[in-house]
PDB file of C-alpha atoms and ligand atoms in Angstrom:
ATOM      1  CA  MET Q   6     118.667  71.212 135.664  1.00 52.00           C
ATOM      2  CA  GLU Q   7     120.057  74.159 137.573  1.00 54.00           C
ATOM      3  CA  GLY Q   8     123.136  75.612 135.852  1.00 56.00           C
ATOM      4  CA  GLU Q   9     122.599  73.588 132.695  1.00 65.00           C
ATOM      5  CA  GLN Q  10     122.211  75.638 129.588  1.00 70.00           C
ATOM      6  CA  MET Q  11     118.869  75.041 128.005  1.00 77.00           C
ATOM      7  CA  ASN Q  12     118.591  74.917 124.248  1.00 78.00           C
ATOM      8  CA  ILE Q  13     115.194  76.396 123.653  1.00 85.00           C
ATOM      9  CA  LYS Q  14     113.900  76.997 120.142  1.00 80.00           C
ATOM     10  CA  VAL Q  15     111.654  80.029 119.985  1.00 75.00           C
ATOM     11  CA  VAL Q  16     109.105  79.899 117.189  1.00 73.00           C
ATOM     12  CA  LYS Q  17     107.203  82.922 116.038  1.00 70.00           C
ATOM     13  CA  GLN Q  18     103.431  82.892 115.986  1.00 66.00           C
ATOM     14  CA  ILE Q  19     101.875  82.579 112.560  1.00 73.00           C
ATOM     15  CA  ALA Q  20     100.507  86.117 112.576  1.00 71.00           C
ATOM     16  CA  GLU Q  21     103.983  87.531 113.130  1.00 74.00           C
ATOM     17  CA  CYS Q  22     105.488  85.314 110.423  1.00 87.00           C
ATOM     18  CA  ASN Q  23     102.750  86.455 108.137  1.00 92.00           C
ATOM     19  CA  GLU Q  24     103.597  90.102 108.759  1.00 93.00           C
ATOM     20  CA  ASP Q  25     107.293  89.481 108.057  1.00 94.00           C
ATOM     21  CA  CYS Q  26     106.434  87.652 104.874  1.00 96.00           C
ATOM     22  CA  SER Q  27     103.962  90.302 103.807  1.00 97.00           C
ATOM     23  CA  ASN Q  28     106.622  92.980 104.282  1.00 97.00           C
ATOM     24  CA  ALA Q  29     109.131  90.906 102.295  1.00 97.00           C
ATOM     25  CA  ILE Q  30     106.655  90.659  99.403  1.00 98.00           C
ATOM     26  CA  LYS Q  31     106.148  94.428  99.503  1.00 98.00           C
ATOM     27  CA  GLU Q  32     109.913  94.969  99.240  1.00 98.00           C
ATOM     28  CA  ILE Q  33     110.314  92.536  96.350  1.00 98.00           C
ATOM     29  CA  LEU Q  34     107.419  94.005  94.379  1.00 98.00           C
ATOM     30  CA  LYS Q  35     108.534  97.564  95.029  1.00 97.00           C
ATOM     31  CA  SER Q  36     111.962  96.755  93.637  1.00 97.00           C
ATOM     32  CA  LYS Q  37     110.348  95.209  90.530  1.00 97.00           C
ATOM     33  CA  ASN Q  38     107.735  97.941  90.040  1.00 98.00           C
ATOM     34  CA  VAL Q  39     104.875  95.483  90.389  1.00 98.00           C
ATOM     35  CA  TYR Q  40     101.544  96.492  91.978  1.00 98.00           C
ATOM     36  CA  LEU Q  41      99.591  93.840  93.923  1.00 98.00           C
ATOM     37  CA  ILE Q  42      95.811  93.860  94.372  1.00 98.00           C
ATOM     38  CA  ASN Q  43      94.008  91.545  96.817  1.00 98.00           C
ATOM     39  CA  VAL Q  44      90.367  90.892  95.862  1.00 98.00           C
ATOM     40  CA  MET Q  45      88.168  89.567  98.681  1.00 98.00           C
ATOM     41  CA  GLY Q  46      84.514  88.697  99.215  1.00 98.00           C
ATOM     42  CA  SER Q  47      82.041  85.837  99.689  1.00 98.00           C
ATOM     43  CA  PRO Q  48      81.831  82.821  97.412  1.00 98.00           C
ATOM     44  CA  GLY Q  49      79.797  83.879  94.368  1.00 98.00           C
ATOM     45  CA  THR Q  50      80.036  87.626  94.990  1.00 98.00           C
ATOM     46  CA  GLY Q  51      81.729  88.114  91.635  1.00 98.00           C
ATOM     47  CA  LYS Q  52      85.463  88.129  92.380  1.00 98.00           C
ATOM     48  CA  THR Q  53      86.427  86.206  89.252  1.00 98.00           C
ATOM     49  CA  SER Q  54      83.941  88.111  87.097  1.00 98.00           C
ATOM     50  CA  LEU Q  55      85.264  91.467  88.290  1.00 98.00           C
ATOM     51  CA  ILE Q  56      88.912  90.445  87.822  1.00 98.00           C
ATOM     52  CA  ILE Q  57      88.121  89.271  84.277  1.00 98.00           C
ATOM     53  CA  GLU Q  58      86.386  92.558  83.406  1.00 98.00           C
ATOM     54  CA  LEU Q  59      89.263  94.567  84.894  1.00 98.00           C
ATOM     55  CA  ILE Q  60      91.765  92.500  82.910  1.00 98.00           C
ATOM     56  CA  LYS Q  61      89.855  93.203  79.686  1.00 98.00           C
ATOM     57  CA  LYS Q  62      90.070  96.951  80.375  1.00 98.00           C
ATOM     58  CA  LEU Q  63      93.700  96.982  81.509  1.00 98.00           C
ATOM     59  CA  LYS Q  64      95.509  94.317  79.530  1.00 97.00           C
ATOM     60  CA  ASP Q  65      96.359  96.413  76.470  1.00 97.00           C
ATOM     61  CA  LYS Q  66      98.220  98.871  78.684  1.00 97.00           C
ATOM     62  CA  TYR Q  67      99.693  96.673  81.430  1.00 97.00           C
ATOM     63  CA  ASN Q  68     101.188  93.206  81.764  1.00 97.00           C
ATOM     64  CA  ILE Q  69      98.940  91.387  84.198  1.00 98.00           C
ATOM     65  CA  ALA Q  70      99.219  88.156  86.199  1.00 97.00           C
ATOM     66  CA  VAL Q  71      96.711  86.488  88.504  1.00 97.00           C
ATOM     67  CA  VAL Q  72      96.832  84.235  91.553  1.00 97.00           C
ATOM     68  CA  GLU Q  73      93.599  82.286  91.939  1.00 96.00           C
ATOM     69  CA  GLY Q  74      92.962  81.169  95.510  1.00 96.00           C
ATOM     70  CA  ASP Q  75      90.511  78.337  96.052  1.00 94.00           C
ATOM     71  CA  ILE Q  76      90.146  75.581  98.587  1.00 94.00           C
ATOM     72  CA  ALA Q  77      90.123  73.110  95.695  1.00 94.00           C
ATOM     73  CA  GLY Q  78      89.945  72.977  91.911  1.00 94.00           C
ATOM     74  CA  GLN Q  79      91.153  75.204  89.094  1.00 94.00           C
ATOM     75  CA  VAL Q  80      87.937  76.413  87.495  1.00 96.00           C
ATOM     76  CA  ASP Q  81      88.728  80.099  87.906  1.00 96.00           C
ATOM     77  CA  ALA Q  82      92.348  79.701  86.807  1.00 96.00           C
ATOM     78  CA  GLU Q  83      91.115  78.122  83.555  1.00 96.00           C
ATOM     79  CA  LYS Q  84      88.939  81.196  82.901  1.00 97.00           C
ATOM     80  CA  ILE Q  85      91.901  83.520  83.417  1.00 97.00           C
ATOM     81  CA  ASP Q  86      94.191  81.313  81.329  1.00 96.00           C
ATOM     82  CA  SER Q  87      91.724  81.487  78.440  1.00 97.00           C
ATOM     83  CA  LEU Q  88      92.316  85.253  78.346  1.00 97.00           C
ATOM     84  CA  GLY Q  89      96.030  84.619  77.717  1.00 96.00           C
ATOM     85  CA  ILE Q  90      96.979  85.888  81.176  1.00 97.00           C
ATOM     86  CA  SER Q  91      99.664  84.237  83.368  1.00 96.00           C
ATOM     87  CA  VAL Q  92      97.871  82.552  86.246  1.00 96.00           C
ATOM     88  CA  VAL Q  93      98.795  80.357  89.207  1.00 96.00           C
ATOM     89  CA  GLN Q  94      96.097  78.395  91.000  1.00 95.00           C
ATOM     90  CA  LEU Q  95      96.670  78.176  94.739  1.00 95.00           C
ATOM     91  CA  ASN Q  96      94.690  75.410  96.471  1.00 94.00           C
ATOM     92  CA  THR Q  97      94.608  75.844 100.232  1.00 93.00           C
ATOM     93  CA  ASP Q  98      93.244  72.325 100.913  1.00 90.00           C
ATOM     94  CA  GLY Q  99      90.662  73.603 103.387  1.00 91.00           C
ATOM     95  CA  ALA Q 100      92.183  76.819 104.711  1.00 91.00           C
ATOM     96  CA  CYS Q 101      89.756  79.730 104.566  1.00 94.00           C
ATOM     97  CA  HIS Q 102      92.295  82.407 103.576  1.00 94.00           C
ATOM     98  CA  ILE Q 103      95.599  82.919 101.772  1.00 95.00           C
ATOM     99  CA  GLU Q 104      98.730  83.540 103.848  1.00 95.00           C
ATOM    100  CA  ALA Q 105     101.655  85.673 102.740  1.00 96.00           C
ATOM    101  CA  ILE Q 106     104.102  82.763 102.631  1.00 95.00           C
ATOM    102  CA  SER Q 107     102.083  81.214  99.788  1.00 95.00           C
ATOM    103  CA  ILE Q 108     102.202  84.416  97.764  1.00 96.00           C
ATOM    104  CA  LYS Q 109     105.936  84.806  98.402  1.00 96.00           C
ATOM    105  CA  ASN Q 110     106.508  81.316  97.008  1.00 94.00           C
ATOM    106  CA  ILE Q 111     104.224  81.928  94.025  1.00 96.00           C
ATOM    107  CA  LEU Q 112     106.083  85.096  92.968  1.00 96.00           C
ATOM    108  CA  GLY Q 113     108.820  82.769  91.676  1.00 95.00           C
ATOM    109  CA  TYR Q 114     106.440  81.496  88.982  1.00 95.00           C
ATOM    110  CA  PHE Q 115     106.054  84.941  87.412  1.00 96.00           C
ATOM    111  CA  ASP Q 116     108.498  87.017  85.388  1.00 97.00           C
ATOM    112  CA  LEU Q 117     108.389  90.049  87.681  1.00 97.00           C
ATOM    113  CA  GLU Q 118     110.606  92.041  85.314  1.00 96.00           C
ATOM    114  CA  GLU Q 119     107.755  91.959  82.785  1.00 96.00           C
ATOM    115  CA  ILE Q 120     104.683  92.193  85.022  1.00 97.00           C
ATOM    116  CA  ASP Q 121     103.026  95.443  86.112  1.00 98.00           C
ATOM    117  CA  LEU Q 122      99.944  94.279  87.984  1.00 98.00           C
ATOM    118  CA  ILE Q 123      99.070  91.130  89.909  1.00 98.00           C
ATOM    119  CA  PHE Q 124      95.519  90.365  91.001  1.00 98.00           C
ATOM    120  CA  ILE Q 125      94.974  87.856  93.802  1.00 98.00           C
ATOM    121  CA  GLU Q 126      91.539  86.312  94.107  1.00 98.00           C
ATOM    122  CA  ASN Q 127      91.383  85.406  97.787  1.00 98.00           C
ATOM    123  CA  ILE Q 128      89.362  82.497  99.181  1.00 97.00           C
ATOM    124  CA  GLY Q 129      85.612  83.180  99.181  1.00 97.00           C
ATOM    125  CA  ASN Q 130      85.024  84.302 102.766  1.00 96.00           C
ATOM    126  CA  LEU Q 131      84.073  87.539 104.523  1.00 96.00           C
ATOM    127  CA  VAL Q 132      86.033  86.787 107.702  1.00 95.00           C
ATOM    128  CA  CYS Q 133      89.487  85.185 107.546  1.00 94.00           C
ATOM    129  CA  PRO Q 134      91.056  86.861 104.466  1.00 95.00           C
ATOM    130  CA  ALA Q 135      90.604  90.234 106.167  1.00 94.00           C
ATOM    131  CA  GLU Q 136      92.930  89.151 108.985  1.00 93.00           C
ATOM    132  CA  PHE Q 137      95.947  88.322 106.808  1.00 95.00           C
ATOM    133  CA  ASP Q 138      97.943  90.875 104.836  1.00 96.00           C
ATOM    134  CA  ILE Q 139      99.516  89.198 101.838  1.00 97.00           C
ATOM    135  CA  GLY Q 140     101.890  91.911 100.652  1.00 98.00           C
ATOM    136  CA  GLU Q 141      99.198  93.720  98.728  1.00 98.00           C
ATOM    137  CA  ASP Q 142      99.236  97.399  97.796  1.00 98.00           C
ATOM    138  CA  LEU Q 143      95.467  97.597  97.421  1.00 98.00           C
ATOM    139  CA  LYS Q 144      92.598  95.698  99.019  1.00 98.00           C
ATOM    140  CA  ILE Q 145      89.317  95.444  97.131  1.00 98.00           C
ATOM    141  CA  ALA Q 146      86.322  94.056  99.056  1.00 98.00           C
ATOM    142  CA  ILE Q 147      83.286  92.993  97.055  1.00 98.00           C
ATOM    143  CA  LEU Q 148      79.720  92.840  98.347  1.00 98.00           C
ATOM    144  CA  SER Q 149      77.084  91.815  95.834  1.00 98.00           C
ATOM    145  CA  ILE Q 150      73.503  93.027  95.946  1.00 98.00           C
ATOM    146  CA  PRO Q 151      71.881  89.585  96.533  1.00 98.00           C
ATOM    147  CA  GLU Q 152      73.991  89.086  99.698  1.00 98.00           C
ATOM    148  CA  GLY Q 153      72.038  91.796 101.531  1.00 98.00           C
ATOM    149  CA  ASP Q 154      72.758  95.269 102.830  1.00 98.00           C
ATOM    150  CA  ASP Q 155      73.569  94.181 106.412  1.00 98.00           C
ATOM    151  CA  LYS Q 156      76.947  92.615 105.656  1.00 98.00           C
ATOM    152  CA  VAL Q 157      79.100  95.642 106.430  1.00 98.00           C
ATOM    153  CA  GLU Q 158      77.590  95.779 109.918  1.00 97.00           C
ATOM    154  CA  LYS Q 159      78.050  92.038 110.400  1.00 97.00           C
ATOM    155  CA  TYR Q 160      81.567  91.695 108.952  1.00 97.00           C
ATOM    156  CA  PRO Q 161      83.195  95.063 109.665  1.00 97.00           C
ATOM    157  CA  LEU Q 162      86.875  94.091 109.488  1.00 97.00           C
ATOM    158  CA  LEU Q 163      86.899  93.280 105.788  1.00 97.00           C
ATOM    159  CA  PHE Q 164      85.149  96.514 104.871  1.00 98.00           C
ATOM    160  CA  SER Q 165      87.087  98.700 107.296  1.00 97.00           C
ATOM    161  CA  THR Q 166      90.442  97.617 105.871  1.00 96.00           C
ATOM    162  CA  ALA Q 167      89.470  97.793 102.198  1.00 97.00           C
ATOM    163  CA  ASP Q 168      90.745 100.629 100.021  1.00 97.00           C
ATOM    164  CA  ALA Q 169      87.822 100.083  97.689  1.00 98.00           C
ATOM    165  CA  VAL Q 170      84.455  98.439  98.245  1.00 98.00           C
ATOM    166  CA  VAL Q 171      82.651  97.214  95.143  1.00 98.00           C
ATOM    167  CA  LEU Q 172      78.880  96.820  95.316  1.00 98.00           C
ATOM    168  CA  ASN Q 173      78.701  94.241  92.549  1.00 98.00           C
ATOM    169  CA  LYS Q 174      75.694  92.920  90.621  1.00 98.00           C
ATOM    170  CA  PHE Q 175      74.268  96.425  90.647  1.00 98.00           C
ATOM    171  CA  ASP Q 176      72.137  95.335  87.675  1.00 98.00           C
ATOM    172  CA  MET Q 177      70.143  93.298  90.239  1.00 98.00           C
ATOM    173  CA  MET Q 178      69.123  96.264  92.401  1.00 98.00           C
ATOM    174  CA  LYS Q 179      65.540  96.050  91.131  1.00 97.00           C
ATOM    175  CA  CYS Q 180      65.239  92.437  92.374  1.00 98.00           C
ATOM    176  CA  PHE Q 181      66.413  92.978  95.968  1.00 98.00           C
ATOM    177  CA  ASP Q 182      65.689  95.318  98.878  1.00 97.00           C
ATOM    178  CA  PHE Q 183      69.236  96.575  99.053  1.00 98.00           C
ATOM    179  CA  ASN Q 184      69.841 100.062 100.405  1.00 98.00           C
ATOM    180  CA  ASP Q 185      73.128 101.060  98.787  1.00 98.00           C
ATOM    181  CA  ASN Q 186      73.213 104.458 100.514  1.00 98.00           C
ATOM    182  CA  LYS Q 187      72.933 102.778 103.927  1.00 98.00           C
ATOM    183  CA  VAL Q 188      75.796 100.446 103.010  1.00 98.00           C
ATOM    184  CA  GLU Q 189      77.898 103.408 101.951  1.00 98.00           C
ATOM    185  CA  GLU Q 190      77.133 105.111 105.275  1.00 98.00           C
ATOM    186  CA  ASP Q 191      78.090 101.939 107.166  1.00 98.00           C
ATOM    187  CA  ILE Q 192      81.404 101.871 105.320  1.00 98.00           C
ATOM    188  CA  LYS Q 193      82.066 105.573 105.950  1.00 97.00           C
ATOM    189  CA  ALA Q 194      81.354 105.004 109.655  1.00 97.00           C
ATOM    190  CA  LEU Q 195      84.122 102.383 109.695  1.00 97.00           C
ATOM    191  CA  THR Q 196      86.680 104.263 107.635  1.00 95.00           C
ATOM    192  CA  SER Q 197      86.870 107.571 105.865  1.00 92.00           C
ATOM    193  CA  SER Q 198      89.478 106.342 103.417  1.00 91.00           C
ATOM    194  CA  SER Q 199      87.478 103.709 101.565  1.00 91.00           C
ATOM    195  CA  HIS Q 200      85.939 104.335  98.150  1.00 97.00           C
ATOM    196  CA  VAL Q 201      82.636 102.776  97.132  1.00 98.00           C
ATOM    197  CA  PHE Q 202      81.951 101.661  93.555  1.00 98.00           C
ATOM    198  CA  ARG Q 203      78.547 100.559  92.257  1.00 98.00           C
ATOM    199  CA  ILE Q 204      79.339  98.062  89.522  1.00 98.00           C
ATOM    200  CA  SER Q 205      77.849  95.383  87.355  1.00 98.00           C
ATOM    201  CA  SER Q 206      80.492  92.965  86.180  1.00 98.00           C
ATOM    202  CA  ARG Q 207      77.818  91.660  83.811  1.00 98.00           C
ATOM    203  CA  THR Q 208      76.864  94.894  82.022  1.00 98.00           C
ATOM    204  CA  GLY Q 209      80.067  96.857  82.693  1.00 98.00           C
ATOM    205  CA  GLU Q 210      78.118  99.611  84.522  1.00 98.00           C
ATOM    206  CA  GLY Q 211      80.395 101.592  86.848  1.00 98.00           C
ATOM    207  CA  LEU Q 212      83.522  99.678  85.888  1.00 98.00           C
ATOM    208  CA  SER Q 213      85.445 102.540  84.308  1.00 98.00           C
ATOM    209  CA  SER Q 214      85.580 104.529  87.559  1.00 98.00           C
ATOM    210  CA  LEU Q 215      87.197 101.562  89.328  1.00 98.00           C
ATOM    211  CA  VAL Q 216      89.663 101.182  86.453  1.00 98.00           C
ATOM    212  CA  THR Q 217      90.614 104.856  86.797  1.00 98.00           C
ATOM    213  CA  PHE Q 218      90.959 104.451  90.581  1.00 98.00           C
ATOM    214  CA  ILE Q 219      93.296 101.457  90.185  1.00 98.00           C
ATOM    215  CA  GLU Q 220      95.416 103.199  87.543  1.00 98.00           C
ATOM    216  CA  GLU Q 221      95.664 106.291  89.722  1.00 97.00           C
ATOM    217  CA  LYS Q 222      96.774 104.230  92.733  1.00 97.00           C
ATOM    218  CA  ALA Q 223      99.242 102.119  90.759  1.00 98.00           C
ATOM    219  CA  LYS Q 224     100.804 104.801  88.593  1.00 96.00           C
ATOM    220  CA  ALA Q 225     103.626 105.800  90.938  1.00 93.00           C
ATOM    221  CA  ARG Q 226     104.713 102.163  91.116  1.00 94.00           C
ATOM    222  CA  ILE Q 227     104.413 100.954  87.552  1.00 89.00           C
ATOM    223  CA  LYS Q 228     105.311 104.215  85.793  1.00 68.00           C
ATOM    224  CA  LYS Q 229     103.148 103.843  82.696  1.00 64.00           C
TER     225      LYS Q 229
HETATM  226  N1  GDP C 312      73.752  89.622  87.403  1.00 65.41           N
HETATM  227  C1  GDP C 312      75.050  89.610  87.693  1.00 65.41           C
HETATM  228  N2  GDP C 312      75.676  88.456  87.892  1.00 65.41           N
HETATM  229  C2  GDP C 312      76.998  88.476  88.173  1.00 65.41           C
HETATM  230  C3  GDP C 312      77.732  89.679  88.284  1.00 65.41           C
HETATM  231  N3  GDP C 312      79.005  89.377  88.606  1.00 65.41           N
HETATM  232  C4  GDP C 312      79.070  88.042  88.684  1.00 65.41           C
HETATM  233  N4  GDP C 312      77.867  87.484  88.419  1.00 65.41           N
HETATM  234  C5  GDP C 312      77.505  86.045  88.422  1.00 65.41           C
HETATM  235  O1  GDP C 312      77.650  85.557  89.755  1.00 65.41           O
HETATM  236  C6  GDP C 312      78.119  84.218  89.742  1.00 65.41           C
HETATM  237  C7  GDP C 312      79.387  84.108  90.574  1.00 65.41           C
HETATM  238  O2  GDP C 312      80.400  84.916  89.991  1.00 65.41           O
HETATM  239  P1  GDP C 312      81.939  84.628  90.211  1.00 65.41           P
HETATM  240  O3  GDP C 312      82.683  85.697  89.504  1.00 65.41           O
HETATM  241  O4  GDP C 312      82.275  83.227  89.870  1.00 65.41           O
HETATM  242  O5  GDP C 312      82.052  84.809  91.799  1.00 65.41           O
HETATM  243  P2  GDP C 312      83.245  84.444  92.804  1.00 65.41           P
HETATM  244  O6  GDP C 312      82.892  83.119  93.407  1.00 65.41           O
HETATM  245  O7  GDP C 312      83.261  85.531  93.820  1.00 65.41           O
HETATM  246  O8  GDP C 312      84.506  84.402  92.002  1.00 65.41           O
HETATM  247  C8  GDP C 312      78.351  83.867  88.276  1.00 65.41           C
HETATM  248  O9  GDP C 312      77.209  83.168  87.814  1.00 65.41           O
HETATM  249  C9  GDP C 312      78.467  85.216  87.593  1.00 65.41           C
HETATM  250  O10 GDP C 312      78.063  85.189  86.247  1.00 65.41           O
HETATM  251  C10 GDP C 312      77.029  90.905  88.069  1.00 65.41           C
HETATM  252  O11 GDP C 312      77.567  92.012  88.169  1.00 65.41           O
HETATM  253  N5  GDP C 312      75.695  90.806  87.791  1.00 65.41           N
HETATM  254 MG1   MG C 313      85.967  82.908  91.802  1.00 65.41          MG
END
């Protein structure tokens, strides 16, 4: 073999590809003035419910689209579709998170000239989605009251990288021993830049402050 030229194909690791793809998405969306929000949390924490309530508050002012991530099925996409909102259902066929390449491909299904805001509902999971940037401008992590107040300690990455943490199902505080102040302290110990919102997606309690936060964050991009 000595002296022979070897033809070696070098393949990048997934994580690196994901970063490249995530950066490409950021560039595309910046050029189109579209703001991308990645919503993460456990199965049943209220991701779809929160996205629906946010859409109701924002849709008269902004053109919104949604990517629904699920391992299988299109139940959530049907709920979004019934609101008259453009939606793409992404089925990961078993994968526990969304990767940037999927979002990059999905952007082609939307009219980015018209859209201001895209919500992505990530796969229900407190671990894997936190490890993959998907070109988002804002990460929202949801923890619901029935899940327990120890989850920030147990799953720190998701909460340490989130721009906003929503304590959802706040209407259920009376039913559970959930110390919201402790959770807020746990979050502040991980990051000083995260904002905590106590919300009920059922009653609408606390929602308007999150709406204001999102509009404030997005305004430089979408210029409305
Ligand atoms: N009591 C109460 N129930 C909620 C709230 N948000 C969502 N739910 C309920 O929790 C369940 C799961 O919500 P869903 O939005 O589908 O969660 P996802 O799996 O994270 O998308 C549904 O039965 C919702 O009606 C809330 O703020 N309060
Ligand atoms: Mg859902």
